C-alpha atoms as an extended CHARMM CRD file, in Angstrom:
* protein
*
       214  EXT
         1         1  MET       CA            116.7020000000      -99.4640000000        0.4700000000  PROA      1               0.0000000000
         2         2  ILE       CA            115.3490000000     -102.4530000000       -1.4870000000  PROA      2               0.0000000000
         3         3  LYS       CA            112.1050000000     -102.2940000000       -3.4370000000  PROA      3               0.0000000000
         4         4  LYS       CA            110.1130000000     -104.2580000000       -0.8710000000  PROA      4               0.0000000000
         5         5  GLU       CA            111.0720000000     -101.8970000000        1.9360000000  PROA      5               0.0000000000
         6         6  CYS       CA            110.0470000000      -98.8750000000       -0.1370000000  PROA      6               0.0000000000
         7         7  LEU       CA            106.7600000000     -100.5070000000       -1.0990000000  PROA      7               0.0000000000
         8         8  ASP       CA            106.0840000000     -101.4320000000        2.5250000000  PROA      8               0.0000000000
         9         9  ILE       CA            106.2400000000      -97.7410000000        3.4090000000  PROA      9               0.0000000000
        10        10  VAL       CA            103.7370000000      -96.8740000000        0.6700000000  PROA      10              0.0000000000
        11        11  GLN       CA            101.4850000000      -99.7540000000        1.7400000000  PROA      11              0.0000000000
        12        12  SER       CA            101.4850000000      -98.5920000000        5.3460000000  PROA      12              0.0000000000
        13        13  LYS       CA            100.3040000000      -95.1440000000        4.2630000000  PROA      13              0.0000000000
        14        14  CYS       CA             97.7300000000      -96.6750000000        1.9320000000  PROA      14              0.0000000000
        15        15  GLU       CA             96.2730000000      -98.8960000000        4.6490000000  PROA      15              0.0000000000
        16        16  SER       CA             95.5410000000      -95.8810000000        6.8340000000  PROA      16              0.0000000000
        17        17  CYS       CA             94.0460000000      -93.8470000000        3.9840000000  PROA      17              0.0000000000
        18        18  GLN       CA             90.5040000000      -92.4970000000        4.3790000000  PROA      18              0.0000000000
        19        19  ASP       CA             90.6080000000      -89.9550000000        1.5510000000  PROA      19              0.0000000000
        20        20  CYS       CA             87.5280000000      -91.2700000000       -0.2600000000  PROA      20              0.0000000000
        21        21  VAL       CA             84.3090000000      -93.1000000000        0.5840000000  PROA      21              0.0000000000
        22        22  LEU       CA             85.8210000000      -96.4930000000       -0.2870000000  PROA      22              0.0000000000
        23        23  GLY       CA             87.9350000000      -96.3370000000        2.8510000000  PROA      23              0.0000000000
        24        24  LYS       CA             84.7700000000      -96.4760000000        4.9380000000  PROA      24              0.0000000000
        25        25  THR       CA             83.3420000000      -99.6250000000        3.3340000000  PROA      25              0.0000000000
        26        26  ARG       CA             86.4000000000     -101.8010000000        2.6850000000  PROA      26              0.0000000000
        27        27  ASN       CA             87.3770000000     -104.8650000000        4.6660000000  PROA      27              0.0000000000
        28        28  ASN       CA             90.9640000000     -104.8380000000        3.4390000000  PROA      28              0.0000000000
        29        29  VAL       CA             93.2050000000     -102.6140000000        1.3770000000  PROA      29              0.0000000000
        30        30  VAL       CA             94.2440000000     -104.6200000000       -1.6840000000  PROA      30              0.0000000000
        31        31  PHE       CA             97.7410000000     -103.3180000000       -2.2900000000  PROA      31              0.0000000000
        32        32  SER       CA             99.6040000000     -105.7790000000       -4.5250000000  PROA      32              0.0000000000
        33        33  ASP       CA            100.6880000000     -109.3000000000       -5.3180000000  PROA      33              0.0000000000
        34        34  GLY       CA            103.9050000000     -110.7180000000       -6.7460000000  PROA      34              0.0000000000
        35        35  ASN       CA            107.5980000000     -110.5150000000       -5.9360000000  PROA      35              0.0000000000
        36        36  PRO       CA            108.8210000000     -106.9180000000       -6.3120000000  PROA      36              0.0000000000
        37        37  GLU       CA            112.4500000000     -108.0180000000       -6.4000000000  PROA      37              0.0000000000
        38        38  THR       CA            112.0410000000     -110.2890000000       -9.4370000000  PROA      38              0.0000000000
        39        39  ALA       CA            109.0520000000     -108.8470000000      -11.3100000000  PROA      39              0.0000000000
        40        40  ARG       CA            109.8160000000     -107.1390000000      -14.6070000000  PROA      40              0.0000000000
        41        41  ILE       CA            106.2040000000     -106.2990000000      -15.4360000000  PROA      41              0.0000000000
        42        42  VAL       CA            103.6160000000     -104.2470000000      -13.5480000000  PROA      42              0.0000000000
        43        43  LEU       CA            100.1000000000     -105.4420000000      -14.3290000000  PROA      43              0.0000000000
        44        44  ILE       CA             97.3490000000     -102.9590000000      -13.4540000000  PROA      44              0.0000000000
        45        45  GLY       CA             93.7590000000     -104.0920000000      -12.9740000000  PROA      45              0.0000000000
        46        46  GLU       CA             90.5990000000     -102.1240000000      -12.2770000000  PROA      46              0.0000000000
        47        47  ALA       CA             89.6040000000     -102.4710000000       -8.6160000000  PROA      47              0.0000000000
        48        48  PRO       CA             89.2270000000     -105.1780000000       -5.9760000000  PROA      48              0.0000000000
        49        49  GLY       CA             86.1460000000     -107.3830000000       -6.0450000000  PROA      49              0.0000000000
        50        50  GLU       CA             84.4550000000     -109.1950000000       -3.1850000000  PROA      50              0.0000000000
        51        51  THR       CA             87.0190000000     -112.0100000000       -2.8840000000  PROA      51              0.0000000000
        52        52  GLU       CA             89.8930000000     -109.5560000000       -3.1680000000  PROA      52              0.0000000000
        53        53  ASP       CA             88.3690000000     -107.3810000000       -0.4370000000  PROA      53              0.0000000000
        54        54  GLU       CA             88.1170000000     -110.4350000000        1.8190000000  PROA      54              0.0000000000
        55        55  THR       CA             91.6630000000     -111.6830000000        1.1970000000  PROA      55              0.0000000000
        56        56  GLY       CA             93.5800000000     -108.4570000000        0.6120000000  PROA      56              0.0000000000
        57        57  LYS       CA             95.0560000000     -109.7740000000       -2.6800000000  PROA      57              0.0000000000
        58        58  PRO       CA             94.2530000000     -108.7820000000       -6.2840000000  PROA      58              0.0000000000
        59        59  PHE       CA             92.8540000000     -111.1930000000       -8.8740000000  PROA      59              0.0000000000
        60        60  VAL       CA             91.9700000000     -114.1250000000       -6.6100000000  PROA      60              0.0000000000
        61        61  GLY       CA             88.3120000000     -114.6400000000       -7.5750000000  PROA      61              0.0000000000
        62        62  ARG       CA             86.9740000000     -116.4360000000      -10.6670000000  PROA      62              0.0000000000
        63        63  ALA       CA             88.5000000000     -113.8750000000      -13.0050000000  PROA      63              0.0000000000
        64        64  GLY       CA             91.8370000000     -114.1440000000      -11.2190000000  PROA      64              0.0000000000
        65        65  LYS       CA             91.8630000000     -117.9200000000      -11.5510000000  PROA      65              0.0000000000
        66        66  LEU       CA             91.2320000000     -117.6120000000      -15.2730000000  PROA      66              0.0000000000
        67        67  LEU       CA             94.0240000000     -115.0550000000      -15.5470000000  PROA      67              0.0000000000
        68        68  ASN       CA             96.3310000000     -117.5000000000      -13.7850000000  PROA      68              0.0000000000
        69        69  GLN       CA             95.5400000000     -120.1500000000      -16.4060000000  PROA      69              0.0000000000
        70        70  PHE       CA             96.3600000000     -117.7950000000      -19.2590000000  PROA      70              0.0000000000
        71        71  LEU       CA             99.5910000000     -116.7210000000      -17.5870000000  PROA      71              0.0000000000
        72        72  GLU       CA            100.6850000000     -120.2910000000      -16.9480000000  PROA      72              0.0000000000
        73        73  GLU       CA             99.9700000000     -121.2630000000      -20.5450000000  PROA      73              0.0000000000
        74        74  ALA       CA            102.0600000000     -118.3150000000      -21.7620000000  PROA      74              0.0000000000
        75        75  GLY       CA            104.9800000000     -119.2050000000      -19.5200000000  PROA      75              0.0000000000
        76        76  ILE       CA            104.5670000000     -116.1040000000      -17.3390000000  PROA      76              0.0000000000
        77        77  SER       CA            104.9560000000     -116.6120000000      -13.5910000000  PROA      77              0.0000000000
        78        78  ARG       CA            102.4250000000     -114.6120000000      -11.6100000000  PROA      78              0.0000000000
        79        79  GLN       CA            104.5790000000     -114.6920000000       -8.4820000000  PROA      79              0.0000000000
        80        80  GLU       CA            107.9840000000     -114.0480000000      -10.0590000000  PROA      80              0.0000000000
        81        81  ASP       CA            107.4170000000     -112.0760000000      -13.2790000000  PROA      81              0.0000000000
        82        82  LEU       CA            104.4930000000     -109.8170000000      -12.3350000000  PROA      82              0.0000000000
        83        83  TYR       CA            103.8120000000     -107.1660000000       -9.7340000000  PROA      83              0.0000000000
        84        84  ILE       CA            100.0130000000     -106.8570000000       -9.7300000000  PROA      84              0.0000000000
        85        85  ILE       CA             98.1740000000     -103.7390000000       -8.5930000000  PROA      85              0.0000000000
        86        86  ASN       CA             94.8450000000     -101.9460000000       -9.1950000000  PROA      86              0.0000000000
        87        87  THR       CA             93.8600000000      -98.3830000000      -10.0570000000  PROA      87              0.0000000000
        88        88  VAL       CA             92.1800000000      -98.1600000000       -6.6360000000  PROA      88              0.0000000000
        89        89  LYS       CA             93.1040000000     -100.1770000000       -3.5500000000  PROA      89              0.0000000000
        90        90  CYS       CA             89.6480000000     -100.5690000000       -1.9880000000  PROA      90              0.0000000000
        91        91  ARG       CA             86.5710000000     -102.3520000000       -3.3130000000  PROA      91              0.0000000000
        92        92  PRO       CA             83.8300000000     -100.1430000000       -4.7490000000  PROA      92              0.0000000000
        93        93  PRO       CA             80.3980000000     -101.2060000000       -3.4050000000  PROA      93              0.0000000000
        94        94  GLU       CA             78.6630000000     -103.8440000000       -5.5460000000  PROA      94              0.0000000000
        95        95  ASN       CA             81.8280000000     -104.0580000000       -7.6620000000  PROA      95              0.0000000000
        96        96  ARG       CA             80.9140000000     -100.9040000000       -9.5600000000  PROA      96              0.0000000000
        97        97  VAL       CA             83.5360000000      -99.1280000000      -11.6790000000  PROA      97              0.0000000000
        98        98  PRO       CA             85.6010000000      -96.7190000000       -9.5480000000  PROA      98              0.0000000000
        99        99  THR       CA             84.8080000000      -93.0620000000      -10.1240000000  PROA      99              0.0000000000
       100       100  ASP       CA             87.2850000000      -90.5580000000      -11.5350000000  PROA      100             0.0000000000
       101       101  VAL       CA             87.4620000000      -88.9180000000       -8.0980000000  PROA      101             0.0000000000
       102       102  GLU       CA             88.2530000000      -92.2290000000       -6.3910000000  PROA      102             0.0000000000
       103       103  LYS       CA             90.9340000000      -93.0300000000       -8.9450000000  PROA      103             0.0000000000
       104       104  ALA       CA             92.4460000000      -89.5590000000       -8.6540000000  PROA      104             0.0000000000
       105       105  LEU       CA             92.6630000000      -89.7750000000       -4.8520000000  PROA      105             0.0000000000
       106       106  CYS       CA             94.2930000000      -93.2140000000       -5.0730000000  PROA      106             0.0000000000
       107       107  GLU       CA             96.5910000000      -92.3770000000       -7.9670000000  PROA      107             0.0000000000
       108       108  ARG       CA             99.5660000000      -91.3960000000       -5.8070000000  PROA      108             0.0000000000
       109       109  TYR       CA             99.7940000000      -94.9140000000       -4.3990000000  PROA      109             0.0000000000
       110       110  MET       CA             99.6510000000      -96.4840000000       -7.8580000000  PROA      110             0.0000000000
       111       111  THR       CA            102.2620000000      -94.1640000000       -9.3460000000  PROA      111             0.0000000000
       112       112  ALA       CA            104.5200000000      -94.6460000000       -6.3200000000  PROA      112             0.0000000000
       113       113  GLN       CA            104.3420000000      -98.3920000000       -6.8890000000  PROA      113             0.0000000000
       114       114  ILE       CA            105.3030000000      -97.9350000000      -10.5440000000  PROA      114             0.0000000000
       115       115  ASP       CA            108.1460000000      -95.5500000000       -9.6570000000  PROA      115             0.0000000000
       116       116  ILE       CA            109.6100000000      -97.9990000000       -7.1570000000  PROA      116             0.0000000000
       117       117  MET       CA            109.1870000000     -101.0160000000       -9.4300000000  PROA      117             0.0000000000
       118       118  ASN       CA            110.6150000000      -99.2520000000      -12.5210000000  PROA      118             0.0000000000
       119       119  PRO       CA            109.2990000000     -102.1010000000      -14.7040000000  PROA      119             0.0000000000
       120       120  LYS       CA            110.3670000000     -103.1030000000      -18.1930000000  PROA      120             0.0000000000
       121       121  ALA       CA            106.6930000000     -102.9160000000      -19.1820000000  PROA      121             0.0000000000
       122       122  ILE       CA            103.2590000000     -101.9960000000      -17.8520000000  PROA      122             0.0000000000
       123       123  ILE       CA            100.2550000000     -104.1320000000      -18.7600000000  PROA      123             0.0000000000
       124       124  PHE       CA             96.7970000000     -102.5720000000      -18.4900000000  PROA      124             0.0000000000
       125       125  CYS       CA             94.3160000000     -105.3310000000      -17.7200000000  PROA      125             0.0000000000
       126       126  GLY       CA             90.9370000000     -104.0570000000      -18.8630000000  PROA      126             0.0000000000
       127       127  ALA       CA             89.4830000000     -100.7670000000      -20.0520000000  PROA      127             0.0000000000
       128       128  THR       CA             89.3070000000      -99.0270000000      -16.6610000000  PROA      128             0.0000000000
       129       129  SER       CA             93.0400000000      -99.2400000000      -16.0100000000  PROA      129             0.0000000000
       130       130  LEU       CA             93.8250000000      -98.2880000000      -19.6110000000  PROA      130             0.0000000000
       131       131  LYS       CA             91.6460000000      -95.1700000000      -19.4280000000  PROA      131             0.0000000000
       132       132  SER       CA             93.5210000000      -94.0410000000      -16.3280000000  PROA      132             0.0000000000
       133       133  PHE       CA             96.5300000000      -93.4070000000      -18.5880000000  PROA      133             0.0000000000
       134       134  TRP       CA             94.9910000000      -92.9300000000      -22.0320000000  PROA      134             0.0000000000
       135       135  GLY       CA             94.0370000000      -89.3960000000      -23.0520000000  PROA      135             0.0000000000
       136       136  ASP       CA             90.8750000000      -90.3710000000      -24.9140000000  PROA      136             0.0000000000
       137       137  LYS       CA             88.4560000000      -91.7380000000      -22.2940000000  PROA      137             0.0000000000
       138       138  LYS       CA             86.3220000000      -93.2340000000      -25.0650000000  PROA      138             0.0000000000
       139       139  VAL       CA             89.1220000000      -95.5500000000      -26.1460000000  PROA      139             0.0000000000
       140       140  GLN       CA             88.0150000000      -99.1330000000      -26.8120000000  PROA      140             0.0000000000
       141       141  ILE       CA             90.3610000000     -101.7850000000      -25.5370000000  PROA      141             0.0000000000
       142       142  SER       CA             89.5080000000     -103.9850000000      -28.5200000000  PROA      142             0.0000000000
       143       143  LYS       CA             91.0310000000     -101.3200000000      -30.7840000000  PROA      143             0.0000000000
       144       144  VAL       CA             94.3620000000     -100.9240000000      -28.9820000000  PROA      144             0.0000000000
       145       145  ARG       CA             95.0090000000     -104.2880000000      -27.2900000000  PROA      145             0.0000000000
       146       146  GLY       CA             97.9970000000     -106.2620000000      -28.4470000000  PROA      146             0.0000000000
       147       147  ASN       CA             99.9750000000     -103.1900000000      -29.5320000000  PROA      147             0.0000000000
       148       148  TRP       CA            102.8720000000     -101.6070000000      -27.6870000000  PROA      148             0.0000000000
       149       149  PHE       CA            102.6070000000      -97.9210000000      -26.8310000000  PROA      149             0.0000000000
       150       150  SER       CA            104.2850000000      -95.5450000000      -24.4050000000  PROA      150             0.0000000000
       151       151  VAL       CA            102.8930000000      -94.0780000000      -21.1700000000  PROA      151             0.0000000000
       152       152  ASN       CA            104.3430000000      -91.3570000000      -18.9730000000  PROA      152             0.0000000000
       153       153  VAL       CA            104.3740000000      -91.8580000000      -15.2130000000  PROA      153             0.0000000000
       154       154  ASN       CA            105.8310000000      -88.9930000000      -13.1820000000  PROA      154             0.0000000000
       155       155  GLY       CA            107.9930000000      -87.9000000000      -16.0890000000  PROA      155             0.0000000000
       156       156  LYS       CA            109.2980000000      -91.3320000000      -17.0900000000  PROA      156             0.0000000000
       157       157  GLU       CA            108.2590000000      -93.2050000000      -20.2150000000  PROA      157             0.0000000000
       158       158  TYR       CA            107.2930000000      -96.8670000000      -19.9600000000  PROA      158             0.0000000000
       159       159  LYS       CA            106.5530000000      -99.4710000000      -22.6190000000  PROA      159             0.0000000000
       160       160  ALA       CA            102.9250000000     -100.5590000000      -22.2490000000  PROA      160             0.0000000000
       161       161  MET       CA            100.2620000000     -102.8440000000      -23.6540000000  PROA      161             0.0000000000
       162       162  ALA       CA             96.5440000000     -103.3590000000      -22.9470000000  PROA      162             0.0000000000
       163       163  ILE       CA             94.9400000000     -106.7940000000      -22.6360000000  PROA      163             0.0000000000
       164       164  PHE       CA             91.3870000000     -107.9460000000      -22.0290000000  PROA      164             0.0000000000
       165       165  HSD       CA             90.2290000000     -108.1950000000      -18.4260000000  PROA      165             0.0000000000
       166       166  PRO       CA             89.6260000000     -111.8430000000      -17.4680000000  PROA      166             0.0000000000
       167       167  SER       CA             86.1100000000     -111.0070000000      -16.2450000000  PROA      167             0.0000000000
       168       168  TYR       CA             85.2710000000     -110.1950000000      -19.8810000000  PROA      168             0.0000000000
       169       169  LEU       CA             86.6980000000     -113.5410000000      -20.9550000000  PROA      169             0.0000000000
       170       170  LEU       CA             84.4660000000     -115.3320000000      -18.4430000000  PROA      170             0.0000000000
       171       171  ARG       CA             81.5510000000     -114.2360000000      -20.6300000000  PROA      171             0.0000000000
       172       172  ASN       CA             83.2540000000     -115.2510000000      -23.8760000000  PROA      172             0.0000000000
       173       173  HSD       CA             84.1350000000     -118.9380000000      -23.9710000000  PROA      173             0.0000000000
       174       174  SER       CA             84.9670000000     -119.3790000000      -27.6530000000  PROA      174             0.0000000000
       175       175  MET       CA             88.5110000000     -120.4120000000      -28.5660000000  PROA      175             0.0000000000
       176       176  GLU       CA             87.9890000000     -119.8380000000      -32.2820000000  PROA      176             0.0000000000
       177       177  GLU       CA             90.5160000000     -117.8080000000      -34.2340000000  PROA      177             0.0000000000
       178       178  GLY       CA             89.9510000000     -114.1070000000      -33.5570000000  PROA      178             0.0000000000
       179       179  SER       CA             87.9370000000     -114.7180000000      -30.3670000000  PROA      179             0.0000000000
       180       180  PRO       CA             88.8180000000     -112.6900000000      -27.2390000000  PROA      180             0.0000000000
       181       181  ARG       CA             90.4000000000     -115.7250000000      -25.5890000000  PROA      181             0.0000000000
       182       182  ARG       CA             92.5990000000     -116.4640000000      -28.5950000000  PROA      182             0.0000000000
       183       183  LEU       CA             93.5830000000     -112.7850000000      -28.7560000000  PROA      183             0.0000000000
       184       184  MET       CA             94.4860000000     -112.9340000000      -25.0550000000  PROA      184             0.0000000000
       185       185  GLN       CA             96.7370000000     -115.9100000000      -25.7550000000  PROA      185             0.0000000000
       186       186  HSD       CA             98.4040000000     -113.9990000000      -28.5640000000  PROA      186             0.0000000000
       187       187  ASP       CA             98.9350000000     -110.8430000000      -26.5080000000  PROA      187             0.0000000000
       188       188  LEU       CA            100.4760000000     -112.7050000000      -23.5890000000  PROA      188             0.0000000000
       189       189  SER       CA            102.7640000000     -114.6110000000      -25.9500000000  PROA      189             0.0000000000
       190       190  VAL       CA            104.0010000000     -111.2880000000      -27.3540000000  PROA      190             0.0000000000
       191       191  ILE       CA            104.5840000000     -109.9530000000      -23.8410000000  PROA      191             0.0000000000
       192       192  LYS       CA            106.4100000000     -113.1390000000      -22.8710000000  PROA      192             0.0000000000
       193       193  ALA       CA            108.6260000000     -113.0630000000      -25.9630000000  PROA      193             0.0000000000
       194       194  GLU       CA            109.5590000000     -109.3700000000      -25.7870000000  PROA      194             0.0000000000
       195       195  ILE       CA            109.8170000000     -108.8090000000      -22.0320000000  PROA      195             0.0000000000
       196       196  LEU       CA            110.5580000000     -112.2670000000      -20.6560000000  PROA      196             0.0000000000
       197       197  GLY       CA            112.2380000000     -113.7860000000      -23.6710000000  PROA      197             0.0000000000
       198       198  ASP       CA            114.6900000000     -115.8640000000      -21.6530000000  PROA      198             0.0000000000
       199       199  LYS       CA            111.9080000000     -117.9010000000      -19.9980000000  PROA      199             0.0000000000
       200       200  GLN       CA            110.6690000000     -121.2090000000      -21.3660000000  PROA      200             0.0000000000
       201       201  VAL       CA            107.0160000000     -121.4250000000      -22.4240000000  PROA      201             0.0000000000
       202       202  CYS       CA            104.9280000000     -124.1440000000      -20.7850000000  PROA      202             0.0000000000
       203       203  SER       CA            103.6290000000     -127.0660000000      -22.8220000000  PROA      203             0.0000000000
       204       204  THR       CA             99.9030000000     -127.3430000000      -22.1590000000  PROA      204             0.0000000000
       205       205  GLY       CA             98.5840000000     -129.8620000000      -24.6700000000  PROA      205             0.0000000000
       206       206  SER       CA             94.7740000000     -129.5590000000      -24.6750000000  PROA      206             0.0000000000
       207       207  PHE       CA             94.8540000000     -126.1640000000      -22.9360000000  PROA      207             0.0000000000
       208       208  ASN       CA             92.5860000000     -124.4720000000      -25.5040000000  PROA      208             0.0000000000
       209       209  GLN       CA             89.7900000000     -127.0110000000      -24.9830000000  PROA      209             0.0000000000
       210       210  GLU       CA             90.0600000000     -126.8370000000      -21.1960000000  PROA      210             0.0000000000
       211       211  LEU       CA             90.1680000000     -123.0510000000      -21.1680000000  PROA      211             0.0000000000
       212       212  ALA       CA             87.0230000000     -122.7150000000      -23.2380000000  PROA      212             0.0000000000
       213       213  MET       CA             85.0990000000     -124.5210000000      -20.4870000000  PROA      213             0.0000000000
       214       214  VAL       CA             86.1240000000     -122.1950000000      -17.6290000000  PROA      214             0.0000000000
């Protein structure tokens, strides 16, 4: 059975799930995006927002569009290189952070996705997804981002890295050296080089100036 067929089975179960309160308020289950047959990286975000809840796809609002720009600049294809998921599959009301109970009840879907994908690397996009796998819940993403570490999912070790969530970058426009946006560029370039090293990086010219205005 190919990856897509296995994931379709998990998605079908997820779409009928009513285990937590989020199942009662969602419009759509936001299961994944990307090509499971070509993706070598699983990127895990926090939770769906309003636009994601409306469309059923992760990272399609303002933050998602900014993420797309960073990925394109790094030479990472969202549709071919990444399989994008969230810690929970339904939107928390008012875009609040999902609770530990909500994440725990949804965890089996997330770990099943990782098991089936068997990625070369996992990227935690933002503090909420990182804390779902990091023992110290007080961990600051600014302290660990950009460094490779190992995470265990159902008994298997995966190479992993944390990056800033694009919603944080929407509030930080500076492209100066050491700024969050420049650090994001650096981290994605490391991921590209070590996991997708056979792909050619895009030439973007005045990308830094354009990105600072988003």
